[in-house]
Short mmCIF file of C-alpha atoms in Angstrom, two decimals:
data_model
loop_
_atom_site.label_atom_id
_atom_site.label_comp_id
_atom_site.label_asym_id
_atom_site.label_seq_id
_atom_site.Cartn_x
_atom_site.Cartn_y
_atom_site.Cartn_z
CA GLN A 44 31.67 -14.84 -4.91
CA VAL A 45 29.27 -12.18 -6.11
CA GLN A 46 27.87 -9.76 -3.58
CA LEU A 47 24.67 -7.79 -4.04
CA VAL A 48 23.93 -4.42 -2.50
CA GLU A 49 20.41 -3.06 -2.64
CA SER A 50 19.14 0.44 -2.09
CA GLY A 51 16.06 2.54 -2.58
CA GLY A 52 13.46 1.16 -0.22
CA GLY A 53 11.41 3.38 2.04
CA LEU A 54 7.97 4.56 3.04
CA VAL A 55 5.53 5.94 0.51
CA GLN A 56 1.81 6.59 0.34
CA ALA A 57 -0.46 4.52 -1.84
CA GLY A 58 -0.23 5.69 -5.42
CA GLY A 59 3.35 6.79 -4.99
CA SER A 60 6.58 5.47 -6.47
CA LEU A 61 9.81 3.92 -5.33
CA ARG A 62 12.87 2.86 -7.26
CA LEU A 63 14.95 -0.05 -6.05
CA SER A 64 18.50 -0.57 -7.21
CA CYS A 65 20.84 -3.52 -6.91
CA ALA A 66 24.52 -3.68 -7.78
CA ALA A 67 26.53 -6.89 -8.10
CA SER A 68 30.24 -6.99 -7.49
CA GLY A 69 32.95 -9.61 -7.20
CA SER A 70 31.55 -11.93 -9.84
CA SER A 71 34.01 -14.19 -11.62
CA PHE A 72 31.34 -15.63 -13.91
CA THR A 73 28.80 -14.20 -16.28
CA ILE A 74 25.62 -13.10 -14.59
CA ASN A 75 22.86 -14.56 -16.73
CA ALA A 76 19.86 -13.07 -15.00
CA MET A 77 18.92 -10.75 -12.19
CA GLY A 78 15.66 -9.85 -10.58
CA TRP A 79 13.62 -9.18 -7.51
CA TYR A 80 11.64 -11.25 -5.07
CA ARG A 81 9.59 -9.93 -2.20
CA GLN A 82 8.43 -11.29 1.10
CA ALA A 83 5.59 -9.83 3.11
CA PRO A 84 5.23 -10.62 6.82
CA GLY A 85 3.99 -14.15 7.34
CA LYS A 86 4.15 -14.98 3.65
CA GLN A 87 6.55 -16.82 1.40
CA ARG A 88 9.10 -15.12 -0.79
CA ASP A 89 7.67 -14.63 -4.28
CA LEU A 90 9.18 -13.57 -7.58
CA VAL A 91 8.26 -10.03 -8.62
CA ALA A 92 10.27 -9.39 -11.77
CA ALA A 93 13.24 -10.78 -13.62
CA ILE A 94 15.49 -9.78 -16.49
CA THR A 95 17.87 -11.96 -18.45
CA ARG A 96 21.17 -10.98 -19.97
CA ASP A 97 19.56 -10.61 -23.39
CA GLY A 98 16.99 -8.20 -21.96
CA SER A 99 13.99 -10.47 -21.69
CA THR A 100 11.74 -9.49 -18.80
CA SER A 101 9.00 -11.16 -16.83
CA TYR A 102 6.64 -9.97 -14.11
CA VAL A 103 4.20 -11.42 -11.67
CA ASP A 104 0.67 -10.56 -12.79
CA SER A 105 -0.03 -8.34 -9.79
CA VAL A 106 2.65 -5.81 -10.78
CA LYS A 107 2.29 -5.79 -14.57
CA GLY A 108 1.77 -2.28 -15.85
CA ARG A 109 3.01 -0.75 -12.59
CA PHE A 110 6.56 -2.06 -12.15
CA THR A 111 9.40 -1.91 -14.65
CA ILE A 112 12.65 -3.84 -14.36
CA SER A 113 15.78 -2.71 -16.14
CA GLY A 114 19.36 -3.87 -16.14
CA ASP A 115 22.84 -2.86 -17.19
CA ASN A 116 25.06 -5.80 -18.17
CA ALA A 117 28.22 -3.73 -18.18
CA LYS A 118 27.65 -2.54 -14.63
CA ASN A 119 25.91 -5.68 -13.35
CA THR A 120 23.05 -3.65 -11.97
CA VAL A 121 19.31 -4.09 -11.92
CA ASP A 122 16.65 -1.54 -11.04
CA LEU A 123 12.99 -1.91 -10.24
CA GLN A 124 10.81 1.13 -10.84
CA MET A 125 7.64 0.73 -8.84
CA ASN A 126 4.74 3.04 -9.66
CA SER A 127 1.14 3.21 -8.50
CA LEU A 128 2.13 1.43 -5.34
CA LYS A 129 -0.50 -0.31 -3.23
CA PRO A 130 -0.45 -1.28 0.45
CA GLU A 131 -0.24 -4.91 -0.63
CA ASP A 132 3.13 -4.17 -2.23
CA THR A 133 4.55 -3.71 1.25
CA ALA A 134 7.34 -6.24 1.71
CA VAL A 135 11.04 -6.78 1.98
CA TYR A 136 12.39 -6.81 -1.55
CA TYR A 137 15.33 -9.07 -2.31
CA CYS A 138 17.58 -8.75 -5.32
CA TYR A 139 19.05 -11.91 -6.79
CA ALA A 140 21.63 -12.76 -9.42
CA VAL A 141 22.11 -15.99 -11.33
CA GLU A 142 25.59 -17.15 -12.29
CA TYR A 143 26.24 -20.86 -11.80
CA GLN A 144 24.29 -20.39 -8.56
CA ILE A 145 21.79 -17.93 -7.17
CA THR A 146 23.00 -15.18 -4.87
CA TRP A 147 20.69 -13.04 -2.76
CA GLY A 148 20.95 -9.51 -1.52
CA GLN A 149 20.25 -8.57 2.08
CA GLY A 150 16.82 -7.12 1.31
CA THR A 151 15.36 -3.65 1.41
CA GLN A 152 12.05 -2.71 3.02
CA ALA A 153 9.35 -1.02 0.98
CA THR A 154 6.31 0.14 2.91
CA VAL A 155 3.19 1.54 1.28
CA SER A 156 0.73 3.28 3.56
CA SER A 157 -2.95 3.55 2.75
#
């Protein structure tokens, strides 16, 4: 079963940047898509950005123009470059991968101070 390891969270001031990385290992099937969700305290987990194996990307409206998702099929990795961060971006960010099922990472905290 695939395992996901995330890194790159932290504390940054508003207007700053963070880069999240996620690496998948142990997959016996083709990973068709990867991406990131986030969950703020007291809120549901929402999709932030996704990338398919053919490179198609999608973003939630609130991060368009500020976040960029990129992936490497050969390495089974996905990164999320987050620029112009706002306090409302504060959340636990979860990586996911889609094979025949969805697998989640353990989450990494990103905190943006005002």
